[in-house]
Coordinates of C-alpha atoms and ligand atoms in Angstrom, one line a residue:
M238 CA 69.3 113.4 150.3
C239 CA 70.8 113.5 153.7
G240 CA 74.5 112.8 154.1
I241 CA 76.9 111.3 156.9
V242 CA 80.4 111.9 157.4
A243 CA 82.1 111.0 160.8
Y244 CA 85.9 110.2 161.8
I245 CA 87.9 108.9 164.5
G246 CA 91.4 108.7 164.4
N247 CA 94.7 110.8 164.5
R248 CA 93.8 113.3 162.0
E249 CA 92.2 116.6 162.5
A250 CA 88.5 115.5 162.3
C251 CA 86.7 118.9 161.3
P252 CA 88.4 119.7 158.1
L253 CA 88.1 116.2 157.0
I254 CA 84.3 116.1 157.9
I255 CA 83.8 119.5 156.3
K256 CA 85.5 118.1 152.9
G257 CA 83.5 114.7 153.1
L258 CA 80.3 116.8 153.6
K259 CA 81.1 118.8 150.4
R260 CA 81.9 115.5 148.6
L261 CA 78.1 114.6 149.6
E262 CA 76.7 118.0 148.4
Y263 CA 75.5 116.3 145.4
R264 CA 73.1 114.2 147.2
G265 CA 71.1 117.6 147.9
Y266 CA 70.6 119.2 151.3
D267 CA 69.3 122.4 153.0
S268 CA 71.6 122.5 156.1
S269 CA 74.6 121.1 157.5
G270 CA 76.3 120.7 160.9
V271 CA 79.2 118.9 162.9
A272 CA 79.8 117.7 166.4
L273 CA 83.3 117.5 167.9
I274 CA 84.9 116.4 171.1
E275 CA 87.6 118.8 172.0
D276 CA 89.3 119.1 175.3
S277 CA 86.7 117.0 176.9
E278 CA 83.9 119.1 175.6
L279 CA 81.2 118.1 173.0
N280 CA 80.4 121.0 170.8
I281 CA 77.9 121.2 168.0
Y282 CA 78.2 123.8 165.1
K283 CA 75.2 123.8 162.5
K284 CA 73.9 126.0 159.9
K285 CA 71.2 126.4 157.2
G286 CA 72.4 126.7 153.8
K287 CA 75.4 125.4 152.2
V288 CA 78.4 123.4 153.8
S289 CA 80.6 126.6 152.8
D290 CA 78.3 128.4 155.2
L291 CA 78.9 126.3 158.1
E292 CA 82.6 126.4 157.3
S293 CA 82.8 130.1 157.6
Q294 CA 81.3 129.7 161.0
L295 CA 84.3 127.5 161.9
T296 CA 87.2 129.5 160.4
D297 CA 87.9 131.6 163.7
K298 CA 87.7 128.5 166.0
N299 CA 90.7 126.5 167.0
L300 CA 89.5 123.0 166.4
N301 CA 91.7 120.2 167.2
A302 CA 89.2 117.3 167.7
K303 CA 90.4 113.7 166.5
I304 CA 86.8 112.5 166.6
G305 CA 83.7 114.1 165.1
I306 CA 80.5 113.5 163.3
G307 CA 78.9 115.6 160.3
H308 CA 75.8 115.9 158.4
T309 CA 74.0 117.4 155.6
R310 CA 70.2 117.5 156.1
W311 CA 67.4 117.4 153.5
A312 CA 64.3 118.3 155.6
T313 CA 61.6 115.8 156.1
H314 CA 60.5 116.6 159.9
G315 CA 60.7 120.3 160.6
E316 CA 61.7 123.1 158.2
P317 CA 65.2 123.7 157.2
N318 CA 67.0 126.0 159.8
D319 CA 69.9 126.0 162.2
V320 CA 67.9 124.2 165.1
N321 CA 66.8 121.3 163.0
A322 CA 70.1 120.7 161.4
H323 CA 72.0 117.7 162.7
P324 CA 73.6 117.0 164.8
H325 CA 71.4 116.8 167.8
F326 CA 72.3 116.7 171.4
S327 CA 70.8 114.4 174.1
N328 CA 69.0 116.1 177.1
D329 CA 72.1 116.3 179.1
R330 CA 74.1 117.3 176.0
K331 CA 76.6 114.5 176.5
L332 CA 75.5 112.5 173.3
A333 CA 75.2 113.7 169.8
I334 CA 73.7 111.9 166.8
I335 CA 73.3 112.3 163.1
H336 CA 70.8 110.4 161.2
N337 CA 69.7 109.7 157.9
G338 CA 66.3 108.4 157.2
I339 CA 62.8 108.6 159.2
I340 CA 61.6 107.3 162.6
E341 CA 58.0 106.6 162.1
N342 CA 57.1 106.2 165.8
Y343 CA 58.9 109.3 166.9
A344 CA 55.9 111.1 168.1
A345 CA 54.9 108.3 170.7
I346 CA 58.2 107.9 172.0
K347 CA 58.7 112.0 172.3
Q348 CA 55.4 112.3 174.3
N349 CA 56.7 109.7 176.8
L350 CA 60.1 111.4 177.1
I351 CA 58.4 114.9 177.5
Q352 CA 56.6 113.3 180.6
K353 CA 59.7 112.2 181.9
G354 CA 61.0 115.8 181.7
H355 CA 62.9 115.9 178.5
V356 CA 63.2 119.2 176.8
F357 CA 63.6 119.0 172.9
Q358 CA 65.0 121.9 171.0
S359 CA 64.1 120.8 167.5
A360 CA 61.2 119.7 165.5
T361 CA 62.9 116.4 164.4
D362 CA 62.6 112.8 164.8
T363 CA 66.3 112.4 165.3
E364 CA 66.4 114.4 168.4
V365 CA 63.9 112.1 169.8
L366 CA 66.0 109.2 168.9
I367 CA 69.2 110.3 170.9
H368 CA 67.1 111.5 173.9
F369 CA 65.5 108.0 173.7
I370 CA 69.1 106.4 173.7
E371 CA 70.1 108.5 176.7
D372 CA 66.8 107.6 178.7
I373 CA 67.6 103.8 178.1
Q374 CA 71.2 104.3 179.1
K375 CA 70.2 106.3 182.3
E376 CA 67.3 103.8 183.3
T377 CA 69.3 100.5 182.7
G378 CA 72.7 101.6 183.6
T379 CA 73.9 99.8 180.4
S380 CA 76.7 100.7 178.2
L381 CA 76.0 103.3 175.2
E382 CA 76.5 100.6 172.5
E383 CA 73.7 98.5 174.3
A384 CA 71.3 101.5 174.8
V385 CA 71.7 102.0 171.0
R386 CA 70.7 98.5 170.3
L387 CA 67.8 98.7 172.6
A388 CA 66.6 101.8 171.3
L389 CA 66.8 100.6 167.6
L390 CA 64.8 97.4 168.5
E391 CA 61.9 99.7 169.5
V392 CA 61.9 102.2 166.8
V393 CA 60.0 101.8 163.6
G394 CA 61.4 103.4 160.3
A395 CA 64.5 103.6 158.4
Y396 CA 67.9 105.0 159.6
A397 CA 71.5 105.1 159.3
I398 CA 72.9 106.9 162.6
V399 CA 76.4 107.8 164.0
V400 CA 76.4 108.4 167.8
M401 CA 79.3 109.7 169.9
S402 CA 79.5 110.5 173.7
V403 CA 81.6 112.9 175.5
D404 CA 82.3 110.4 178.2
F405 CA 83.9 108.0 175.6
P406 CA 85.9 110.0 173.3
D407 CA 87.6 106.9 171.8
Q408 CA 84.3 105.5 170.5
L409 CA 82.0 105.8 167.7
I410 CA 78.7 103.7 167.2
A411 CA 76.9 103.3 164.0
A412 CA 73.8 101.4 162.8
R413 CA 71.9 101.1 159.8
K414 CA 68.4 99.8 158.6
G415 CA 67.1 100.8 155.1
S416 CA 69.7 103.7 154.7
P417 CA 73.2 103.0 153.7
L418 CA 76.4 103.3 155.7
V419 CA 80.0 102.6 154.5
I420 CA 82.9 102.4 157.2
G421 CA 86.4 103.1 155.8
V422 CA 89.1 101.2 157.5
G423 CA 92.3 102.8 157.7
K424 CA 95.3 102.4 159.8
D425 CA 94.3 103.4 163.3
E426 CA 91.5 105.3 161.8
F427 CA 87.9 104.7 160.8
F428 CA 85.7 106.8 158.5
F429 CA 81.8 106.5 158.4
A430 CA 79.9 107.8 155.6
S431 CA 76.7 107.4 153.6
D432 CA 78.5 106.6 150.4
A433 CA 82.0 106.1 149.6
T434 CA 82.6 109.3 148.0
P435 CA 84.1 110.8 151.3
I436 CA 86.3 108.2 152.1
I437 CA 87.9 107.4 148.7
E438 CA 90.9 109.6 149.2
Y439 CA 92.0 108.0 152.5
T440 CA 91.5 104.3 152.1
K441 CA 89.9 101.7 149.6
D442 CA 89.2 99.2 152.4
V443 CA 85.6 99.4 153.3
V444 CA 82.9 97.7 155.2
Y445 CA 79.3 97.9 154.0
L446 CA 77.1 97.9 156.8
D447 CA 74.0 95.6 156.5
D448 CA 70.6 96.1 157.8
Y449 CA 70.0 95.6 161.6
E450 CA 73.8 95.7 162.2
V451 CA 75.4 98.0 164.8
A452 CA 79.3 99.0 164.3
V453 CA 81.3 100.1 167.2
V454 CA 84.7 101.6 166.9
R455 CA 86.3 101.3 170.4
D456 CA 90.3 101.8 171.3
G457 CA 91.0 101.5 167.6
K458 CA 89.1 98.5 166.7
L459 CA 85.9 97.8 164.7
S460 CA 83.3 95.3 165.7
I461 CA 79.9 94.6 164.2
Q462 CA 76.9 93.0 166.0
N463 CA 73.4 92.2 164.7
L464 CA 70.5 94.0 166.6
D465 CA 69.6 90.5 168.1
N466 CA 73.1 90.5 169.6
T467 CA 75.1 88.3 167.7
Q468 CA 78.7 89.4 166.8
K469 CA 79.8 89.2 162.9
V470 CA 83.1 89.4 161.4
P471 CA 83.6 92.7 159.4
Y472 CA 83.8 91.8 155.8
I473 CA 86.3 94.2 154.3
Q474 CA 86.0 95.0 150.5
K475 CA 88.1 96.9 148.2
L476 CA 86.5 100.1 146.7
E477 CA 86.9 100.1 142.8
M478 CA 86.2 103.9 142.6
E479 CA 89.0 106.2 141.7
L480 CA 89.1 109.8 143.1
E481 CA 89.3 111.5 139.7
T482 CA 85.7 110.2 139.0
I483 CA 84.3 112.2 141.6
E484 CA 86.0 115.5 140.9
K485 CA 85.2 117.8 138.1
G486 CA 88.4 117.5 136.3
G487 CA 88.4 120.9 134.6
Y488 CA 85.0 120.9 133.7
D489 CA 82.4 123.8 134.9
H490 CA 79.9 121.2 136.1
F491 CA 79.6 117.6 136.9
M492 CA 76.9 117.3 134.6
I493 CA 78.7 118.1 131.5
K494 CA 81.6 116.0 132.6
E495 CA 79.1 113.0 133.1
I496 CA 77.5 113.9 129.7
F497 CA 81.0 114.0 127.9
E498 CA 82.2 110.6 129.8
Q499 CA 79.5 108.7 128.0
P500 CA 81.5 107.0 125.2
R501 CA 83.8 105.7 128.2
S502 CA 80.9 104.7 130.7
I503 CA 79.0 102.8 127.9
A504 CA 82.3 101.0 127.0
D505 CA 82.5 100.3 130.9
S506 CA 79.0 99.0 131.0
M507 CA 79.9 96.5 128.2
R508 CA 83.4 95.7 129.4
G509 CA 84.1 92.0 129.9
R510 CA 80.6 91.3 128.8
V511 CA 80.4 91.7 125.2
R512 CA 83.2 90.5 122.6
A513 CA 81.6 90.8 119.1
D514 CA 84.5 89.1 117.3
E515 CA 83.8 86.0 119.3
A516 CA 80.0 86.3 119.4
H517 CA 80.5 86.4 123.0
L518 CA 77.7 87.9 125.4
Q519 CA 77.8 87.2 129.1
L520 CA 76.5 89.0 132.3
G521 CA 78.4 87.1 135.1
G522 CA 75.7 88.2 137.5
L523 CA 72.9 86.6 135.6
A524 CA 74.6 83.5 134.4
N525 CA 72.5 81.3 136.8
Y526 CA 69.4 82.8 136.0
I527 CA 69.3 83.4 132.3
D528 CA 67.2 80.2 131.6
K529 CA 64.7 81.4 134.0
L530 CA 64.3 84.8 132.1
A531 CA 64.1 83.0 128.8
A532 CA 61.3 80.9 130.3
S533 CA 59.4 83.6 131.9
E534 CA 56.1 84.8 130.5
R535 CA 56.1 88.2 132.1
I536 CA 58.7 90.5 133.2
V537 CA 57.5 93.6 135.5
I538 CA 60.2 96.5 135.6
V539 CA 60.0 99.1 138.5
G540 CA 61.9 102.2 139.0
C541 CA 61.8 105.8 139.4
G542 CA 62.3 109.1 137.3
T543 CA 65.1 108.5 134.6
S544 CA 65.4 104.8 135.6
W545 CA 61.6 104.3 134.8
H546 CA 62.5 105.9 131.5
A547 CA 65.1 103.2 131.0
G548 CA 62.8 100.7 132.0
L549 CA 60.3 101.9 128.9
V550 CA 63.1 101.5 126.7
A551 CA 63.6 97.9 128.1
E552 CA 59.9 97.2 127.5
Y553 CA 60.5 97.6 123.7
L554 CA 63.7 95.7 123.8
F555 CA 62.4 92.5 125.6
E556 CA 59.1 92.4 123.7
E557 CA 61.0 93.1 120.2
L558 CA 63.8 90.8 120.9
A559 CA 62.9 88.2 123.5
R560 CA 59.0 88.4 122.8
I561 CA 58.4 88.5 126.4
N562 CA 55.5 90.5 127.9
V563 CA 56.7 93.2 129.9
E564 CA 55.3 95.8 132.3
V565 CA 56.9 98.8 133.3
E566 CA 55.8 100.5 136.7
Y567 CA 56.5 103.4 138.7
A568 CA 57.9 101.9 142.0
S569 CA 55.9 104.3 144.2
E570 CA 52.6 103.2 142.2
F571 CA 53.4 99.6 142.3
R572 CA 54.2 99.4 146.0
Y573 CA 50.8 100.8 147.0
R574 CA 48.8 98.8 144.8
N575 CA 47.9 94.9 145.2
P576 CA 49.8 94.1 142.2
V577 CA 49.3 90.6 140.8
I578 CA 52.7 88.8 141.0
K579 CA 53.3 85.1 140.3
E580 CA 55.9 83.0 141.3
N581 CA 57.5 82.9 137.9
D582 CA 57.4 86.4 137.2
I583 CA 60.7 88.4 137.1
V584 CA 61.0 91.8 138.4
I585 CA 63.7 94.0 137.0
A586 CA 64.6 97.0 139.6
I587 CA 66.4 99.8 138.0
S588 CA 68.2 102.3 140.0
Q589 CA 71.4 104.4 139.8
S590 CA 71.9 104.9 143.4
G591 CA 70.6 101.7 144.4
E592 CA 69.0 103.4 147.5
T593 CA 65.6 104.8 146.1
A594 CA 63.0 104.2 148.9
D595 CA 60.1 103.4 146.5
T596 CA 62.0 101.1 144.5
L597 CA 63.4 99.3 147.4
A598 CA 59.8 98.9 148.9
A599 CA 58.6 97.5 145.5
I600 CA 61.1 94.9 145.5
E601 CA 60.5 93.7 149.0
L602 CA 56.5 93.4 148.0
A603 CA 57.4 91.6 145.0
K604 CA 59.5 89.4 146.7
S605 CA 57.1 88.5 149.4
K606 CA 54.8 87.3 146.7
G607 CA 57.7 84.8 145.4
A608 CA 59.2 86.9 142.3
T609 CA 62.7 86.6 141.4
I610 CA 64.3 90.2 141.6
F611 CA 67.0 91.4 139.1
G612 CA 68.8 94.6 140.1
V613 CA 70.2 97.0 137.7
C614 CA 72.1 99.3 139.7
N615 CA 75.0 101.8 139.4
V616 CA 76.2 102.0 143.0
V617 CA 78.2 98.9 144.1
G618 CA 77.0 97.5 147.3
S619 CA 73.8 99.6 147.3
S620 CA 70.7 98.4 149.2
I621 CA 68.9 97.6 146.0
A622 CA 71.6 95.4 144.8
R623 CA 71.9 93.5 147.8
A624 CA 68.2 93.1 148.1
S625 CA 68.2 91.6 144.6
H626 CA 68.4 87.9 143.9
A627 CA 70.7 88.5 141.0
G628 CA 71.6 91.6 138.7
A629 CA 74.0 93.4 136.7
Y630 CA 75.9 96.6 137.6
T631 CA 75.8 99.3 135.1
H632 CA 79.5 100.4 135.9
A633 CA 78.9 104.0 134.7
G634 CA 81.1 105.2 137.7
P635 CA 79.9 107.5 140.3
E636 CA 77.2 110.1 139.1
I637 CA 77.5 113.3 141.0
G638 CA 75.4 115.6 138.9
V639 CA 71.6 115.3 140.3
A640 CA 70.3 115.1 136.9
S641 CA 71.2 111.5 135.6
T642 CA 72.9 111.4 132.2
K643 CA 75.6 108.4 131.9
A644 CA 73.6 106.4 134.4
F645 CA 70.6 106.5 131.9
T646 CA 72.9 105.5 129.0
A647 CA 74.5 102.8 131.2
Q648 CA 71.2 101.4 132.2
V649 CA 70.0 101.3 128.8
T650 CA 73.3 99.4 127.5
V651 CA 72.8 96.7 130.3
L652 CA 69.1 96.3 129.6
T653 CA 70.1 95.9 126.1
L654 CA 72.4 93.3 126.9
I655 CA 70.2 91.6 129.1
A656 CA 67.3 91.5 126.3
I657 CA 69.6 90.3 123.7
A658 CA 71.2 87.5 125.9
T659 CA 67.6 86.5 126.6
A660 CA 66.7 86.2 122.9
K661 CA 69.3 84.2 122.2
R662 CA 68.6 81.9 124.8
K663 CA 65.2 81.7 123.7
G664 CA 66.0 81.5 120.2
T665 CA 63.7 84.5 119.2
I666 CA 66.5 86.1 117.4
S667 CA 68.7 84.7 114.5
E668 CA 72.3 84.1 114.8
E669 CA 72.7 86.8 112.2
T670 CA 70.9 89.4 114.2
Y671 CA 72.7 88.6 117.5
R672 CA 76.1 89.0 115.8
Q673 CA 74.9 92.3 114.1
L674 CA 73.7 93.6 117.3
L675 CA 77.0 93.0 119.2
V676 CA 79.1 94.5 116.5
E677 CA 76.8 97.6 116.4
L678 CA 76.8 97.8 120.2
E679 CA 80.8 98.2 120.2
T680 CA 80.3 100.9 117.9
I681 CA 78.1 102.9 120.1
P682 CA 80.9 104.8 122.2
A683 CA 82.4 106.2 119.0
K684 CA 78.8 107.2 117.8
V685 CA 78.3 108.9 120.8
E686 CA 81.6 110.9 120.4
Q687 CA 80.5 111.8 117.1
V688 CA 77.2 113.5 118.3
F689 CA 79.4 115.7 120.7
E690 CA 80.7 117.3 117.4
N691 CA 77.3 119.1 117.3
A692 CA 77.8 120.6 120.9
A693 CA 78.5 124.1 119.6
K694 CA 75.3 124.0 117.2
I695 CA 73.2 122.9 120.1
K696 CA 74.6 125.6 122.4
E697 CA 73.3 128.1 119.6
I698 CA 70.0 126.5 119.8
A699 CA 70.1 126.6 123.5
F700 CA 70.7 130.2 123.4
I701 CA 67.9 131.0 121.1
F702 CA 65.3 129.2 123.4
T703 CA 66.7 130.1 126.7
Y704 CA 63.9 131.8 127.8
A705 CA 61.2 129.7 126.4
R706 CA 58.5 129.0 128.9
N707 CA 57.5 125.8 127.7
F708 CA 58.6 122.8 125.6
I709 CA 57.3 119.7 124.1
Y710 CA 59.2 116.6 123.3
L711 CA 57.7 114.1 120.9
G712 CA 59.0 110.8 119.7
R713 CA 57.7 107.3 118.8
G714 CA 58.6 103.7 119.5
L715 CA 61.9 103.5 121.1
N716 CA 62.2 107.4 121.2
F717 CA 59.1 107.7 123.1
P718 CA 60.9 107.3 126.5
V719 CA 63.6 109.2 125.1
A720 CA 61.2 112.2 124.7
L721 CA 60.1 111.8 128.1
E722 CA 63.7 111.6 129.2
G723 CA 64.6 114.8 127.2
A724 CA 61.7 116.8 128.9
L725 CA 62.7 115.6 132.4
K726 CA 66.1 116.7 132.2
L727 CA 65.1 120.1 130.9
K728 CA 62.5 120.7 133.6
E729 CA 64.7 119.5 136.6
I730 CA 67.8 121.6 135.8
S731 CA 66.3 124.8 134.1
Y732 CA 62.7 124.9 135.8
I733 CA 61.2 125.3 132.2
H734 CA 58.0 123.6 132.0
A735 CA 58.2 120.5 129.6
E736 CA 56.3 117.7 128.5
G737 CA 57.2 114.4 126.7
Y738 CA 54.4 112.7 124.6
P739 CA 54.4 109.8 122.2
A740 CA 54.1 111.9 119.0
A741 CA 50.8 110.2 117.7
E742 CA 49.1 111.1 121.0
M743 CA 49.6 114.9 120.3
K744 CA 46.3 115.2 118.5
H745 CA 44.6 113.9 121.6
G746 CA 45.1 117.2 123.4
P747 CA 48.7 118.5 123.3
I748 CA 48.2 120.0 120.0
A749 CA 46.2 122.7 121.4
L750 CA 49.3 124.2 122.8
I751 CA 51.2 124.5 119.7
D752 CA 51.7 128.0 118.6
E753 CA 54.7 130.3 117.2
D754 CA 55.8 130.5 120.9
M755 CA 56.0 126.7 121.5
P756 CA 59.2 124.9 120.8
V757 CA 58.8 121.2 120.1
V758 CA 61.6 118.8 119.9
F759 CA 61.0 116.0 117.6
L760 CA 63.0 112.6 117.9
A761 CA 62.9 111.9 114.3
T762 CA 65.6 109.6 113.5
K763 CA 65.4 107.1 110.5
D764 CA 63.6 104.2 111.8
S765 CA 60.3 102.0 111.3
S766 CA 58.2 105.1 112.4
Y767 CA 59.9 107.6 110.2
E768 CA 57.2 108.5 107.7
K769 CA 54.8 108.7 110.7
I770 CA 56.8 111.0 112.7
V771 CA 57.2 113.1 109.3
S772 CA 53.5 113.7 109.3
N773 CA 53.6 114.7 113.0
I774 CA 56.2 117.3 112.1
Q775 CA 54.0 118.7 109.5
E776 CA 51.1 118.9 111.8
V777 CA 53.2 120.9 114.2
K778 CA 54.5 123.1 111.6
A779 CA 51.0 123.8 110.2
R780 CA 50.2 125.3 113.4
K781 CA 53.5 127.4 113.6
G782 CA 55.3 125.4 116.2
R783 CA 59.2 126.0 116.3
V784 CA 60.5 122.5 115.7
I785 CA 64.0 121.3 116.8
A786 CA 64.5 117.8 115.1
I787 CA 67.0 115.2 116.2
V788 CA 67.5 113.4 112.8
T789 CA 69.9 110.8 111.5
E790 CA 72.9 111.9 109.7
G791 CA 72.2 112.6 105.7
D792 CA 68.4 113.0 106.3
T793 CA 67.5 115.5 103.5
L794 CA 63.8 115.7 104.1
I795 CA 63.2 116.7 107.5
P796 CA 65.9 119.5 107.5
T797 CA 63.7 121.2 104.7
M798 CA 60.6 121.1 107.1
V799 CA 61.9 122.4 110.2
D800 CA 63.6 125.3 112.0
F801 CA 66.4 123.6 113.5
V802 CA 68.1 120.0 113.0
I803 CA 70.9 118.2 115.1
E804 CA 72.3 115.2 113.5
V805 CA 73.0 111.9 115.1
P806 CA 74.9 109.0 113.6
K807 CA 72.9 106.1 112.0
V808 CA 72.8 103.1 114.5
H809 CA 70.8 99.8 114.6
E810 CA 67.0 100.8 115.5
I811 CA 67.3 98.8 118.8
L812 CA 70.2 101.0 119.9
T813 CA 68.4 104.4 119.0
P814 CA 68.1 105.7 122.6
L815 CA 71.7 105.6 123.1
V816 CA 72.7 108.3 120.5
S817 CA 69.3 110.2 120.5
V818 CA 69.3 111.1 124.0
I819 CA 72.6 112.8 124.0
P820 CA 71.6 116.1 122.2
L821 CA 68.4 116.4 124.5
Q822 CA 71.0 116.1 127.4
L823 CA 73.3 118.8 126.0
L824 CA 70.4 121.1 125.2
S825 CA 69.1 121.2 128.8
Y826 CA 72.4 121.7 130.1
Y827 CA 73.2 124.5 127.8
I828 CA 69.7 126.1 128.6
A829 CA 70.2 125.8 132.4
V830 CA 73.6 127.5 132.3
M831 CA 72.4 130.1 130.3
R832 CA 69.6 130.8 132.6
G833 CA 72.3 130.8 135.4
R834 CA 70.6 127.8 137.2
N835 CA 72.6 125.4 139.8
V836 CA 73.0 122.8 137.3
D837 CA 74.4 120.0 139.6
Q838 CA 72.3 120.8 142.4
P839 CA 68.9 122.1 141.2
R840 CA 66.4 123.4 143.7
N841 CA 64.3 120.7 145.8
L842 CA 65.9 117.6 144.3
A843 CA 68.1 115.1 145.8
K844 CA 70.5 112.7 144.1
S845 CA 69.3 109.5 146.2
V846 CA 65.7 109.7 147.3
T847 CA 65.7 107.8 150.4
V848 CA 62.3 108.7 151.7
E849 CA 59.2 107.9 149.9
Ligands
F6R949 C1 66.4 112.5 136.9 C2 66.9 111.7 138.2 C3 65.7 111.0 138.9 C4 66.1 109.6 139.2 C5 65.3 109.0 140.3 C6 65.4 107.4 140.5 O1 67.8 113.1 136.3 O2 68.1 111.8 138.5 O3 64.6 111.1 138.3 O4 66.4 109.1 138.0 O5 65.1 109.6 141.6 O6 66.9 107.5 141.1 P1 67.6 106.0 141.2 O7 67.9 105.7 139.7 O8 68.9 106.4 141.8 O9 66.6 105.0 141.6

């Protein structure tokens, strides 16, 4: 969703901000803009469409500002157009602001300001905020920094903001509540961004702003205070990200790069945690909580989209291995029910970005009822990671493609580790099974690599079905969430309508859809439900459905029954999703490319959904 980049220092701000905004394009947006202070003038340039459209508008201008703020907007209040794009001016055009999030009480504030003579150009809540700051500054005669603080004490909602003033060209003021903000600390220069990707090529020293904190850069120095006016010492951390991980590295799209990265990202999510030869499994972040997990009677898993699918996989794992009752909830539903949570319940929150608003709200609700929260996040330092009592990072590296791929397999890997560790502590698996699972886990990266040998074949299948109008994905057991995930991948990037079902559920309705035009993808690996899935395939073939089956290598029966087969290597049943999902990711990618879709930034979607 919306992206923030701001700079103050000795470099030319404009090209740096434009480059940073391009790095944030993956988050999804519909317009962009920059504000720059040049020759004692504050100017704003903004444009609906891509950052490159904004860039072309700037090419004939001689911009030499050393301070600026830039934004990519994903519309919430007011349609996507040039006027509603950020930055926004104050009434006297001396201040400018960029903002991620939503100011919920903006209408009341706006009404009050209109009565005082303020004139608004846009339909946004953000413009109201900067007018409000200006109003406080003028009425109280206080500093800009204090006016920002006083205004934020009044607003309800979520925000990450950066404010600048033409009267103070050596100052940038930023604040956050519920929307992330990272500050890069260079030599005599500072970078502000909604995630670390625009900063990484300039500095690895960063400060993650916490909720209710206001950061001020003045005269080359950074200070941080709480909204209640207490000073804080900035805590500088080292970024562990490498520049190459946020570039395409020769691939056509980030999505395909990230699909092919999975042998490494899965290995990274196990690195330092699993040593099969020593029968060692330890997740540092959970060490103090493993007894609590093992003793728990119920685990509630919350997440959205692909992360929710990883949660469904985990449900099977915890029940099968650790014999713990698990409920998996859409975070958006959970937060608005009155869920029954008891003090010894464990809530596992799964999120790639660590910023999903619904998941964050679900955590807060569960926390308020006394539950212990484990975060399984990919983005280090993200809001969900910090709101959790304990957790484990997935270490998949930055995921730029909007469609989640390597984050899913990393989530499943980490959840598998947690389930095995819990089962071991609880004594619900034998020593032999424990050791066997660790050995098998270490073979997964190589087995995923093996699936890639089928890429050309998957491409041919994609070609045949490029213009299909619908798809059905069917699986049982651990492959049921994989079917859901396959259908989600296809619909979000190719815009083909696709549904995932438990295969046995088909005869309760979806079977009516089957005819010779309906492609049906079966997850039909050799596992405990193999015979059942064979029957389901027969049911579809009897109605002339066109079947693509994901099978275990060496299967001789299913290839005689179906139209297309894609083999995956044999793995322990518990680990099946880690290999069976790979062909589905590739299939949706190739179909989307053949349909000419914008694979990395599909329409209407955002990488990190920070509004509910
Ligand atoms: C699908 C996808 C989304 C996300 C969902 C949750 O490919 O990317 O469905 O999985 O928006 O996002 P996170 O995991 O960041 O909480």
